[in-house]
Short mmCIF file of C-alpha atoms in Angstrom, two decimals:
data_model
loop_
_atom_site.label_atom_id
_atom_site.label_comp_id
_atom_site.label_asym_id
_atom_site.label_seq_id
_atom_site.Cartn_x
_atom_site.Cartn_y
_atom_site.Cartn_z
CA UNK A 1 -2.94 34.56 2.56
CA UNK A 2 -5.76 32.66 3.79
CA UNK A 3 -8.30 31.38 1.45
CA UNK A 4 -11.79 31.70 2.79
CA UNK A 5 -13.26 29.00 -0.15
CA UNK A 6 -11.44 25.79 -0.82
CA UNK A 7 -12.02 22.46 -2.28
CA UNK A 8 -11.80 19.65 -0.50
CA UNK A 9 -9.95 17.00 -2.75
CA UNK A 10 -7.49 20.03 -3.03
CA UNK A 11 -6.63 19.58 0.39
CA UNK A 12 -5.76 15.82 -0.15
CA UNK A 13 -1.73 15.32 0.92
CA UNK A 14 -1.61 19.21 1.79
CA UNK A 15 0.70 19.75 4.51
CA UNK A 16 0.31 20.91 7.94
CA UNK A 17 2.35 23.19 9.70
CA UNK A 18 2.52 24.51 13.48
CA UNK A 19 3.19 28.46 13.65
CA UNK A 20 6.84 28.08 14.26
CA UNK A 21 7.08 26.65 10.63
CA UNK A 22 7.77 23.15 11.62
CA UNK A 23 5.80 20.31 9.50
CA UNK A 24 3.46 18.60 11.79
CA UNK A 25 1.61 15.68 9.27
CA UNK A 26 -0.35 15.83 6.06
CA UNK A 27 -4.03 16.01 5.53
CA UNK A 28 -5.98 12.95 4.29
CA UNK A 29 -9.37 14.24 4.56
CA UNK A 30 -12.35 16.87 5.89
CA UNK A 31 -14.67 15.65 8.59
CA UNK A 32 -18.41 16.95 8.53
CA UNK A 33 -21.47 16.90 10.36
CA UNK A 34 -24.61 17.09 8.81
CA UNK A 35 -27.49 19.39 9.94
CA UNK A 36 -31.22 19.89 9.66
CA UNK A 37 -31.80 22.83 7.59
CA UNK A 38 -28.26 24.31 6.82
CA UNK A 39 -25.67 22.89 5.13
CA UNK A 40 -23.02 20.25 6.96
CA UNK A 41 -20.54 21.55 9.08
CA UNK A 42 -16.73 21.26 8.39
CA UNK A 43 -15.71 20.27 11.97
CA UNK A 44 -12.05 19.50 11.39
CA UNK A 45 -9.05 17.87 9.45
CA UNK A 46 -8.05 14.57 9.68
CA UNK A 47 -4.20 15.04 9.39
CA UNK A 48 -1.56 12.13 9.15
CA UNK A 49 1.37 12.64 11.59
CA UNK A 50 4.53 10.56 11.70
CA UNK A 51 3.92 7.24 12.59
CA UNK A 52 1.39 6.68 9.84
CA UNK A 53 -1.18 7.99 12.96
CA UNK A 54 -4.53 9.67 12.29
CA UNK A 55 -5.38 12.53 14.11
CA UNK A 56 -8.22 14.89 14.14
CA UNK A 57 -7.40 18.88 13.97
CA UNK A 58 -10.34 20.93 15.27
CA UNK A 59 -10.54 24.09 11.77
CA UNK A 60 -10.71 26.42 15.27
CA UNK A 61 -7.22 25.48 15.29
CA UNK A 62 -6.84 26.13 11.75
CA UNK A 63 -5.71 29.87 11.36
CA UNK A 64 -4.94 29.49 7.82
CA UNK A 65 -5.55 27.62 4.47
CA UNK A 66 -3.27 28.71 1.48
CA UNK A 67 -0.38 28.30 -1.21
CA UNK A 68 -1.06 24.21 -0.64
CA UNK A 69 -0.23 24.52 3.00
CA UNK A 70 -2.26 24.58 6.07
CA UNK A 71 -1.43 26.62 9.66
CA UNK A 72 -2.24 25.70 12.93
CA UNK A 73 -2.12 27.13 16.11
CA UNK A 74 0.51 24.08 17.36
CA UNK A 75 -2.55 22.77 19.65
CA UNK A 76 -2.79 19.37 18.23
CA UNK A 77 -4.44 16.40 20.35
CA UNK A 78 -2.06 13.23 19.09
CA UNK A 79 -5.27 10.61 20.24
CA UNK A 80 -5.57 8.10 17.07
CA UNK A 81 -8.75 9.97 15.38
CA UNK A 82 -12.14 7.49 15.78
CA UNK A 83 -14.98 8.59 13.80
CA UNK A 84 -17.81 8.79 16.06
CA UNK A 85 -21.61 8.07 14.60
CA UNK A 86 -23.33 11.83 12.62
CA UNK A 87 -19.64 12.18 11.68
CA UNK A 88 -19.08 12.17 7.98
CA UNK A 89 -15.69 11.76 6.17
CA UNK A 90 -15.91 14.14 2.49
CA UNK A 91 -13.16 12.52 0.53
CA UNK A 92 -13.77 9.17 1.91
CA UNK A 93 -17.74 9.18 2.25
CA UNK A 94 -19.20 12.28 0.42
CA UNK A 95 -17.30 12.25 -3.25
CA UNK A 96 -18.75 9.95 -5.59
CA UNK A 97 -22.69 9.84 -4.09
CA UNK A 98 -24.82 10.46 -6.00
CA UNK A 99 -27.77 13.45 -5.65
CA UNK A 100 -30.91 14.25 -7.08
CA UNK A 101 -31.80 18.11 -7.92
CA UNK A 102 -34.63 19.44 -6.17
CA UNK A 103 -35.64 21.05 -9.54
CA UNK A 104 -36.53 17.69 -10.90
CA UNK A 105 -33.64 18.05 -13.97
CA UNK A 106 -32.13 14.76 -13.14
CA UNK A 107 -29.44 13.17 -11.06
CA UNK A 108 -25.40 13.53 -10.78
CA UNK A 109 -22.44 12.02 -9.07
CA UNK A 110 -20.38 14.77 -6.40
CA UNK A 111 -16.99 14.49 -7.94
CA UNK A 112 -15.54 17.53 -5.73
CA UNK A 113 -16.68 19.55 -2.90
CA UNK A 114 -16.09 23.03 -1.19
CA UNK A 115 -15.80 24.53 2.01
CA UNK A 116 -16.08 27.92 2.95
CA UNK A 117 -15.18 30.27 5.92
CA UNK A 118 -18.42 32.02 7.38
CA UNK A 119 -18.77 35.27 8.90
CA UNK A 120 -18.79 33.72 12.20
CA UNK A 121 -15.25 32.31 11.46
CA UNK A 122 -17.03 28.92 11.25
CA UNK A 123 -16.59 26.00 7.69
CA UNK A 124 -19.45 24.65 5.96
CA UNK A 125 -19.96 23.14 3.06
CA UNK A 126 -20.21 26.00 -0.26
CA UNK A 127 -20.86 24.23 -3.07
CA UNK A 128 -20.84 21.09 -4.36
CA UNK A 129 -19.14 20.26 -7.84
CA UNK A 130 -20.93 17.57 -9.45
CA UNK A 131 -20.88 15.22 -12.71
CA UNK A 132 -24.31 14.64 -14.74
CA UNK A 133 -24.90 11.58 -16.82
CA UNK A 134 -23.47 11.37 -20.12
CA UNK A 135 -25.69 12.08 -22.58
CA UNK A 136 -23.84 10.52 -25.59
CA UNK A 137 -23.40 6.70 -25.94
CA UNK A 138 -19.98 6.84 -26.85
CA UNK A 139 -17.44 5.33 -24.70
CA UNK A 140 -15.31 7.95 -24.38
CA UNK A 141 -18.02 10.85 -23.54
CA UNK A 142 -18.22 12.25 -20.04
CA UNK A 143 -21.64 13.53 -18.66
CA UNK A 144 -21.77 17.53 -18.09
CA UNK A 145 -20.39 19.28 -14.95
CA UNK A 146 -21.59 22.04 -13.00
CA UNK A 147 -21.62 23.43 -9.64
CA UNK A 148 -24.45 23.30 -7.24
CA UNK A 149 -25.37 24.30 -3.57
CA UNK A 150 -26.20 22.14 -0.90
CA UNK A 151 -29.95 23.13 -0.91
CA UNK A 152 -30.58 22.38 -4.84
CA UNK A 153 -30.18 19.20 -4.12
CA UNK A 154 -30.72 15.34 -2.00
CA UNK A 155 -28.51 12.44 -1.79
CA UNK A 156 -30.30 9.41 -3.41
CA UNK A 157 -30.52 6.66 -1.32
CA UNK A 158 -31.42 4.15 -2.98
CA UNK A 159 -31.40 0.78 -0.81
CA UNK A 160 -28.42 -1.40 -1.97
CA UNK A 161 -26.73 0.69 -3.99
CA UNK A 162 -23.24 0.81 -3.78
CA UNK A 163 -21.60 3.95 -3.60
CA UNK A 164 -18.88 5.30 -6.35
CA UNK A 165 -15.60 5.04 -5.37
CA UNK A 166 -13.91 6.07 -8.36
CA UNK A 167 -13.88 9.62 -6.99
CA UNK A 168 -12.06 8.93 -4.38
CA UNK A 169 -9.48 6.69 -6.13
CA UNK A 170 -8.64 9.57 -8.39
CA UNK A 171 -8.18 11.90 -5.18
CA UNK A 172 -6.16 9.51 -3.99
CA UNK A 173 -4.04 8.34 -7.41
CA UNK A 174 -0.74 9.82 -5.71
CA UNK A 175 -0.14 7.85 -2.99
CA UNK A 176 2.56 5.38 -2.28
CA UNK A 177 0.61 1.69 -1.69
CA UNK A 178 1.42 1.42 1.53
CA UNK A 179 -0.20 5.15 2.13
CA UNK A 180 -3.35 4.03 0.56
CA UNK A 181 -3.37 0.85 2.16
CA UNK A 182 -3.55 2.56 5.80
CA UNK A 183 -6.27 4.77 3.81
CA UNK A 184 -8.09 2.13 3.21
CA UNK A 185 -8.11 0.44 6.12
CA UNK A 186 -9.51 3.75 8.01
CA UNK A 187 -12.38 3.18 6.08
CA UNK A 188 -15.92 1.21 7.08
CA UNK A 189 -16.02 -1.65 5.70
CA UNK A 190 -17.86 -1.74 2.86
CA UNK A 191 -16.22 1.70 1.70
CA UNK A 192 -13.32 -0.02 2.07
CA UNK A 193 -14.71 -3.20 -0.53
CA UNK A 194 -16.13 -0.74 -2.99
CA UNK A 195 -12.82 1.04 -3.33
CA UNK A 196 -11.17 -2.28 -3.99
CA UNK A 197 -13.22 -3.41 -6.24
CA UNK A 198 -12.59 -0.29 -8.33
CA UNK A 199 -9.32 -0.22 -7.86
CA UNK A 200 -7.23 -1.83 -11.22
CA UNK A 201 -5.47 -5.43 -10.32
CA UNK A 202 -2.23 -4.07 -10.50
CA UNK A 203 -2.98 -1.09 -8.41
CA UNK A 204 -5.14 -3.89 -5.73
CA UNK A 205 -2.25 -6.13 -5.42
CA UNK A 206 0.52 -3.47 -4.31
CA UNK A 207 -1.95 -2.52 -1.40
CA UNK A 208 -3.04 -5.83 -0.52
CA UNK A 209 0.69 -6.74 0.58
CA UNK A 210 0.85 -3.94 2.18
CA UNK A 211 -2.33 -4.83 4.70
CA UNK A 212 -2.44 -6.90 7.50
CA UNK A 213 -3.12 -10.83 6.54
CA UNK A 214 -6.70 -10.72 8.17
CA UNK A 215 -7.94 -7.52 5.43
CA UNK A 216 -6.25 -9.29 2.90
CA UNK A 217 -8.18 -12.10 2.97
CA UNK A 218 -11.11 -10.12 3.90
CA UNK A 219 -10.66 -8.47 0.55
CA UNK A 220 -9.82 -11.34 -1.56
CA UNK A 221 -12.76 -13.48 -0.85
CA UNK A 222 -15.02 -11.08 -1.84
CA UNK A 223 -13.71 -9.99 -4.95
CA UNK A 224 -15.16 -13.35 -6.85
CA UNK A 225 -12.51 -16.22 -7.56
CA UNK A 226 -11.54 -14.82 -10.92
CA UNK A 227 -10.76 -11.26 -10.00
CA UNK A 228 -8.91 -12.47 -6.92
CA UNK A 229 -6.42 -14.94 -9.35
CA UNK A 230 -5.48 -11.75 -11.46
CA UNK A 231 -4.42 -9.62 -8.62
CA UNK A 232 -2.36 -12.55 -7.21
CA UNK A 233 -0.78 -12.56 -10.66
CA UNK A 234 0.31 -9.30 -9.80
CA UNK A 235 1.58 -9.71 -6.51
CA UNK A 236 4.91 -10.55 -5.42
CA UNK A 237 5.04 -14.57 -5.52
CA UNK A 238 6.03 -15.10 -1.74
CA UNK A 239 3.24 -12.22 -1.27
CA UNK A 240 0.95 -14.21 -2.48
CA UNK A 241 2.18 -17.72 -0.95
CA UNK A 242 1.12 -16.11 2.32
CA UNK A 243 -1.92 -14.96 1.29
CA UNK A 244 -3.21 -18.50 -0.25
CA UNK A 245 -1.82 -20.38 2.97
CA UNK A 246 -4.66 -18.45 4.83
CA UNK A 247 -7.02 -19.58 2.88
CA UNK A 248 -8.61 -23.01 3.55
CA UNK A 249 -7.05 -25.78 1.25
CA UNK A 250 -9.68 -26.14 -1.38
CA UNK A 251 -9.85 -22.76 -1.90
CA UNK A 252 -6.37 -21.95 -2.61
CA UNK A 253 -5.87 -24.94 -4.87
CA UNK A 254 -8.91 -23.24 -7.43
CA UNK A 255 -7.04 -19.88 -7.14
CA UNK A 256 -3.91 -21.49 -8.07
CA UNK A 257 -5.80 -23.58 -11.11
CA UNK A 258 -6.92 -19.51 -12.17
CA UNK A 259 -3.79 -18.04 -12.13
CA UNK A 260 -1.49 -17.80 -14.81
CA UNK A 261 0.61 -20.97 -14.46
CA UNK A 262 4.12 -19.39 -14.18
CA UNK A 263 3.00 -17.46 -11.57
CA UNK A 264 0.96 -20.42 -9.84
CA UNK A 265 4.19 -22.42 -10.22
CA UNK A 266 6.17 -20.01 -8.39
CA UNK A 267 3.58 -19.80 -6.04
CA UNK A 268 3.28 -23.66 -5.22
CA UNK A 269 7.24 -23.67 -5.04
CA UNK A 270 7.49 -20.75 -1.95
CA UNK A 271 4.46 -23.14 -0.22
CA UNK A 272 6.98 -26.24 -0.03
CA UNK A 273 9.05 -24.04 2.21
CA UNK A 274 8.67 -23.78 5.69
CA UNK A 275 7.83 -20.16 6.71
CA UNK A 276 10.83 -19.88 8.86
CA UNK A 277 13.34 -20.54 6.63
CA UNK A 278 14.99 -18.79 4.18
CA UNK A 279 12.92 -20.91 1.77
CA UNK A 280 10.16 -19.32 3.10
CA UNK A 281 10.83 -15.87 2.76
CA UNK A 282 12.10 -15.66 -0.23
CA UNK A 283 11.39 -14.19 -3.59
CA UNK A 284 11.50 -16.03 -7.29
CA UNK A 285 11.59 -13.29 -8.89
CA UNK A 286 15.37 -11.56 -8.65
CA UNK A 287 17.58 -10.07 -11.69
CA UNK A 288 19.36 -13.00 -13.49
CA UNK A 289 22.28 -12.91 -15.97
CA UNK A 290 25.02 -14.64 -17.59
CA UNK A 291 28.21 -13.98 -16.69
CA UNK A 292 29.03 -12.35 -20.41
CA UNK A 293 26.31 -10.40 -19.84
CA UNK A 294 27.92 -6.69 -19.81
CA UNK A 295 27.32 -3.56 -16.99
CA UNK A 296 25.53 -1.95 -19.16
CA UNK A 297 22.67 -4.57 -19.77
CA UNK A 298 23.01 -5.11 -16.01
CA UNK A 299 21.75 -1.52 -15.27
CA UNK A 300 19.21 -1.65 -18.33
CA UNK A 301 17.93 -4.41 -16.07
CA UNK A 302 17.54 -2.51 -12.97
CA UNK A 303 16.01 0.37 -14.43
CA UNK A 304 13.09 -1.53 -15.16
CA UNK A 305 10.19 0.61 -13.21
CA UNK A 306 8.39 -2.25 -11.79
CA UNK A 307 11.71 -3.33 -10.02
CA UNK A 308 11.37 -3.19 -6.11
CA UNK A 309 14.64 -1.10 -5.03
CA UNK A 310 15.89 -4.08 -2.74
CA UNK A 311 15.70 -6.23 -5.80
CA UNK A 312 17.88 -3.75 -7.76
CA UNK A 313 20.29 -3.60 -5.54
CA UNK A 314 22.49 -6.60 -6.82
CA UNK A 315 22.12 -8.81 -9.64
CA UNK A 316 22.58 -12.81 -9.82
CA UNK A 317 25.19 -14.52 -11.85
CA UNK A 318 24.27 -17.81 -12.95
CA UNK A 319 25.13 -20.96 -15.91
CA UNK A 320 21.92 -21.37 -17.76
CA UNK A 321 19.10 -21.69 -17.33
CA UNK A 322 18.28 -17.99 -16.09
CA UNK A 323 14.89 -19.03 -14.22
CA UNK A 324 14.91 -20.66 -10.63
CA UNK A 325 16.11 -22.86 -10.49
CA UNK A 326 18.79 -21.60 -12.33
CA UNK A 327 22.13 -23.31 -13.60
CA UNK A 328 25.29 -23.43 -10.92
CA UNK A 329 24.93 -20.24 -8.90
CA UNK A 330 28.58 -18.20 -9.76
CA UNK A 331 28.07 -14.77 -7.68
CA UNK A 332 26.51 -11.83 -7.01
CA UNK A 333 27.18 -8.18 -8.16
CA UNK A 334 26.08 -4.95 -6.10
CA UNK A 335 24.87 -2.02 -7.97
CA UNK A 336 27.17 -0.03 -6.27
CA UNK A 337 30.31 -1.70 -7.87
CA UNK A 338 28.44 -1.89 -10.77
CA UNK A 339 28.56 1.93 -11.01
CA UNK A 340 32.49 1.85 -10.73
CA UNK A 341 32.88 0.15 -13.78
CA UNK A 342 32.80 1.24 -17.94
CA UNK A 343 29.45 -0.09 -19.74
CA UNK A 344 31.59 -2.90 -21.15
CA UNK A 345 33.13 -4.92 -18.55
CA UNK A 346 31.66 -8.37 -17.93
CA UNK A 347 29.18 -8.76 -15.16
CA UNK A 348 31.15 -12.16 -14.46
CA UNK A 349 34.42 -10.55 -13.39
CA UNK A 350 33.17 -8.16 -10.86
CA UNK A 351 31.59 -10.95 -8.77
CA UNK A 352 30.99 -10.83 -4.69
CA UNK A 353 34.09 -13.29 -3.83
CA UNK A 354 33.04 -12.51 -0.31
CA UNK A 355 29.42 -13.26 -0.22
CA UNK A 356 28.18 -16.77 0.10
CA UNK A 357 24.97 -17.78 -0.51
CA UNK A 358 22.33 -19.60 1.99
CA UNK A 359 20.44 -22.63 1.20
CA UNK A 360 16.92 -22.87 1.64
CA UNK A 361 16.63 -24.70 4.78
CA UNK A 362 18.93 -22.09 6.38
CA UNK A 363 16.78 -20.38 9.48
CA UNK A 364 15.21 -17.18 9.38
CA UNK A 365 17.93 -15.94 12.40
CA UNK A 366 20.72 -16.81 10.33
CA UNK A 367 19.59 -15.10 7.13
CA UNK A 368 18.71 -12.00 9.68
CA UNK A 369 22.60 -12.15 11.33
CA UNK A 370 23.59 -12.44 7.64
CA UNK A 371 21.77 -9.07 6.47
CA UNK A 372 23.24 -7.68 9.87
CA UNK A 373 26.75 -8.68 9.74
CA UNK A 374 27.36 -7.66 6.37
CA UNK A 375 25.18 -4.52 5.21
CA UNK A 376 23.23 -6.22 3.18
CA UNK A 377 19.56 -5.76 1.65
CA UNK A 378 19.70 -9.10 -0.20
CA UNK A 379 21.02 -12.63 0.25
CA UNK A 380 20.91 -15.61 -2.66
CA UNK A 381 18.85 -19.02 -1.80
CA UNK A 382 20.79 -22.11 -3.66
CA UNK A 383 19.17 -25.52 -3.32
CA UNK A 384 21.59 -28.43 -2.63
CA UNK A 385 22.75 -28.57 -5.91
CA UNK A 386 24.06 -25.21 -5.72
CA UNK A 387 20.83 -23.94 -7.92
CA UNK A 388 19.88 -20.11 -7.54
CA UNK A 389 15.86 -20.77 -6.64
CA UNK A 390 15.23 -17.03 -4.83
CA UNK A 391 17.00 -14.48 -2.87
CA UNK A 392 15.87 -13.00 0.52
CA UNK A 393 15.47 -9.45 0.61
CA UNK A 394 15.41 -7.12 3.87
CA UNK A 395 11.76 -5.85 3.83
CA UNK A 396 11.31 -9.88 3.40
CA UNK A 397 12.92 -10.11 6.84
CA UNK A 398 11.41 -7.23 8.33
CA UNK A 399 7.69 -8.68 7.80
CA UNK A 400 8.72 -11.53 9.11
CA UNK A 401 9.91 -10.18 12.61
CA UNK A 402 7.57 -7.21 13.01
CA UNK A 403 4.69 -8.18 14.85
CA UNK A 404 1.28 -8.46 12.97
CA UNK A 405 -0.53 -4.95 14.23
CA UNK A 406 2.84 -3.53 13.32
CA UNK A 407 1.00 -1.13 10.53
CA UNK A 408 -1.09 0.39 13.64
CA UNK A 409 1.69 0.74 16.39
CA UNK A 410 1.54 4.26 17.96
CA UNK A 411 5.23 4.71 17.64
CA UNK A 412 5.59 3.86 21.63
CA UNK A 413 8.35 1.15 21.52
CA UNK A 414 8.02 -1.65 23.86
CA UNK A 415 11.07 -1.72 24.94
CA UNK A 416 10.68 -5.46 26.66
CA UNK A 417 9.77 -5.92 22.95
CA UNK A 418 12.96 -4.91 21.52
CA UNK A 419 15.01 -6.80 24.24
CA UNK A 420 12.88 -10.26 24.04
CA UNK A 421 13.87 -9.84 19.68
CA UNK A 422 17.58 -8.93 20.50
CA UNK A 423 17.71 -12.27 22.80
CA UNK A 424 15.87 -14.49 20.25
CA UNK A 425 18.43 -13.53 17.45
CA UNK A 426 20.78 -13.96 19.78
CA UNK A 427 19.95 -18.04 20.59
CA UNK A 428 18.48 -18.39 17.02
CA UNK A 429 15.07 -19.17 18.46
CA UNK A 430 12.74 -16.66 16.58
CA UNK A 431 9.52 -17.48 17.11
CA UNK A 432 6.68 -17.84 14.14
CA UNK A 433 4.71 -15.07 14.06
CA UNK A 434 0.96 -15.69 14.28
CA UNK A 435 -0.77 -15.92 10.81
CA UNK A 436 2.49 -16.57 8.57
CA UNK A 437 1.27 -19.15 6.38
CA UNK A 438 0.07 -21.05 9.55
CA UNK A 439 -3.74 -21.17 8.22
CA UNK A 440 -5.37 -24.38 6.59
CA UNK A 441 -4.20 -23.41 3.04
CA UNK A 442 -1.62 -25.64 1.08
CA UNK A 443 1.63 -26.50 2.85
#
């Protein structure tokens, strides 16, 4: 049944579907137009469809809104959606301004916002759920909330104010980083600084490495030296060795000083590395045991939630020390064997006899026709005394030979593209993709 009120946020990740039943993207926000006397006009959806594209769904082609799923006539226009200028974006834009009531009782932040059906079969916005300010001085109080139309109140603009965006973080709380990332991106610009700036370090550093170099450092440099060192704590290290190298020299050196030194160690180490070489596009950071150490501690190990899945896929055997570099590098063991195996049996006798490990000089190709050849996700880096310092995972490799606007590809394969890549992994010759730690940073 179709609902003839709805709130917007609601809508957030709702998904989309053409008449014959078949799933045609997810929505990711409302689009509005404002106008003089009535309240804005709900124009149409921005929906998500494979390919990580934007498009824009006219609500006439909406038929119905309902049970967390939207119908549409099937008429979809696939053009990448542009916002054009009058056009407002509600989850993105609207939630978290702030508005002054016309009756002069004070101010409050829009925290959700409705849309309803008119008679004319036309959207507009209802009602507007808003947050006043708290009225107790406790930390943990929360300012009343109440409901209010469009004509009890006006946005306050107040000149160089920045805009909540902790509104639309919590709308958005679900999303994979990557998802959010692309989010973000879709945003103007300064939306797009405010939301990082609210967003926690943690939470900042899983989308920055999934953004195009350029935003990343875009980002960074405004967040103040400080606040930049604690999100690259968080990132991955060889994440944030390609991030630094962008940066000019003197900069990267004080974010290294502000980091945490292990991390800032790790960091340095990746930057030795050239970026085509295994060296280069590896991680510190893999799962490192003795070879007592028993199946089930392995898969204790890998259960850890902060693990990235090609990470957990195998798990290094080494002679002590456990942290690159490591003692003698013995073997690897997949998860997969792992699995075959009662809780008790030694890590050390299930080893990858088969697998041999690259060293760090070893070219990007070679670690690529490695992954290839073998069906691997990972491959272990030794240094010439046959010290585990990092293994090379595939999403490592894919990064390295997409090409950089990769994240905004419309899904129409060159195929001259393809064919050029087959050729160069072919003859070994990859090229360096533009930006890879090619900037002025440390080297």
């Amino acid at each position: 049944m179709s609902a003839t009120r709805v709130f917007v946020a609601r809508l957030a990740g709702c998904s989309v579907f053409d008449p014959a039943g078949d799933r045609v993207g997810k929505v990711r926000d409302v689009l509005v137009v404002y106008r003089k006397d009535d309240p804005p006009l709900a124009v149409g959806l921005i929906v998500e469809i494979p390919g990580k594209r934007r498009v824009f769904v006219s609500m006439s082609r909406v038929t119905s809104i309902g049970s967390g799923q939207i119908i549409t006539t099937g008429l979809i226009n696939v053009r990448r959606f542009e916002q054009r200028g009058g056009e407002v974006r509600v989850i993105a834009e609207l939630l978290g301004r702030e508005v002054i009531f016309n009756d002069g009782s004070g101010e409050a932040t829009v925290e959700d916002v409705s849309i309803e059906e008119t008679k004319q079969g036309a959207w507009e916005i209802a009602q507007l759920f808003v947050r006043r300010p708290k009225a107790s001085v406790s930390l943990f109080a929360k300012g009343a909330t109440t409901f209010a139309t469009w004509s009890d109140v006006r946005e306050k603009t107040t000149v160089g104010q920045a805009q909540s965006a902790e509104q639309l973080i919590a709308t958005y709380s679900d999303l994979k980083p990557a998802d959010l990332a692309n989010t973000m991106l879709d945003l103007p610009p300064e939306r797009m600084h405010e939301v990082a700036s609210e967003l926690p370090d943690g939470r900042l550093a899983d989308v920055l490495e999934e953004m195009p170099e350029t935003e990343q450092v875009a980002i960074l440099t405004r967040l103040g030296d400080a606040r930049a060192a604690d999100v690259l704590d968080h990132m991955q290290p060889d994440d944030a060795a390609d991030l630094i190298a962008q940066l000019p020299e003197e900069h990267g050196e004080q974010l290294l000083d502000l980091m945490e030194p292990e991390e800032a160690d790790d960091v340095r180490f990746l930057l030795t590395y050239a970026p085509d070489t295994a060296g280069g596009l590896m991680t510190t950071e893999p799962i490192i045991v003795s070879a007592d150490a028993t199946v089930a501690e392995g898969l204790a190990l890998i259960r850890r939630h902060d693990l990235a899945p090609a990470l957990g896929a195998a798990i290094c055997v080494t002679l002590p020390p456990y942290e690159p570099p490591t003692g003698r590098f013995l073997g690897m063991v997949h998860f997969q064997r792992m699995l075959r195996y009662p809780p008790h049996e030694r890590l050390g006798t299930l080893l990858d006899q088969g697998l041999d490990p690259v060293t760090a000089d070893t070219s990007a190709a070679e670690v690529t026709r490695i992954l290839a050849s073998y069906d691997l996700v990972s491959v272990p880096v030794v240094d010439d005394n046959h010290r585990l310092v990092g293994v090379v995972t595939i999403d490592d490799v894919l990064d390295y030979l997409l090409p950089d606007d990769w994240r905004s590809h419309d899904g129409n394969d060159d195929v001259r593209r393809r064919a050029a890549a087959r050729s160069e992994l072919k003859t070994g010759s990859i090229p360096l993709p533009h930006g890879r730690r090619t900037g002025n940073g440390p080297k």
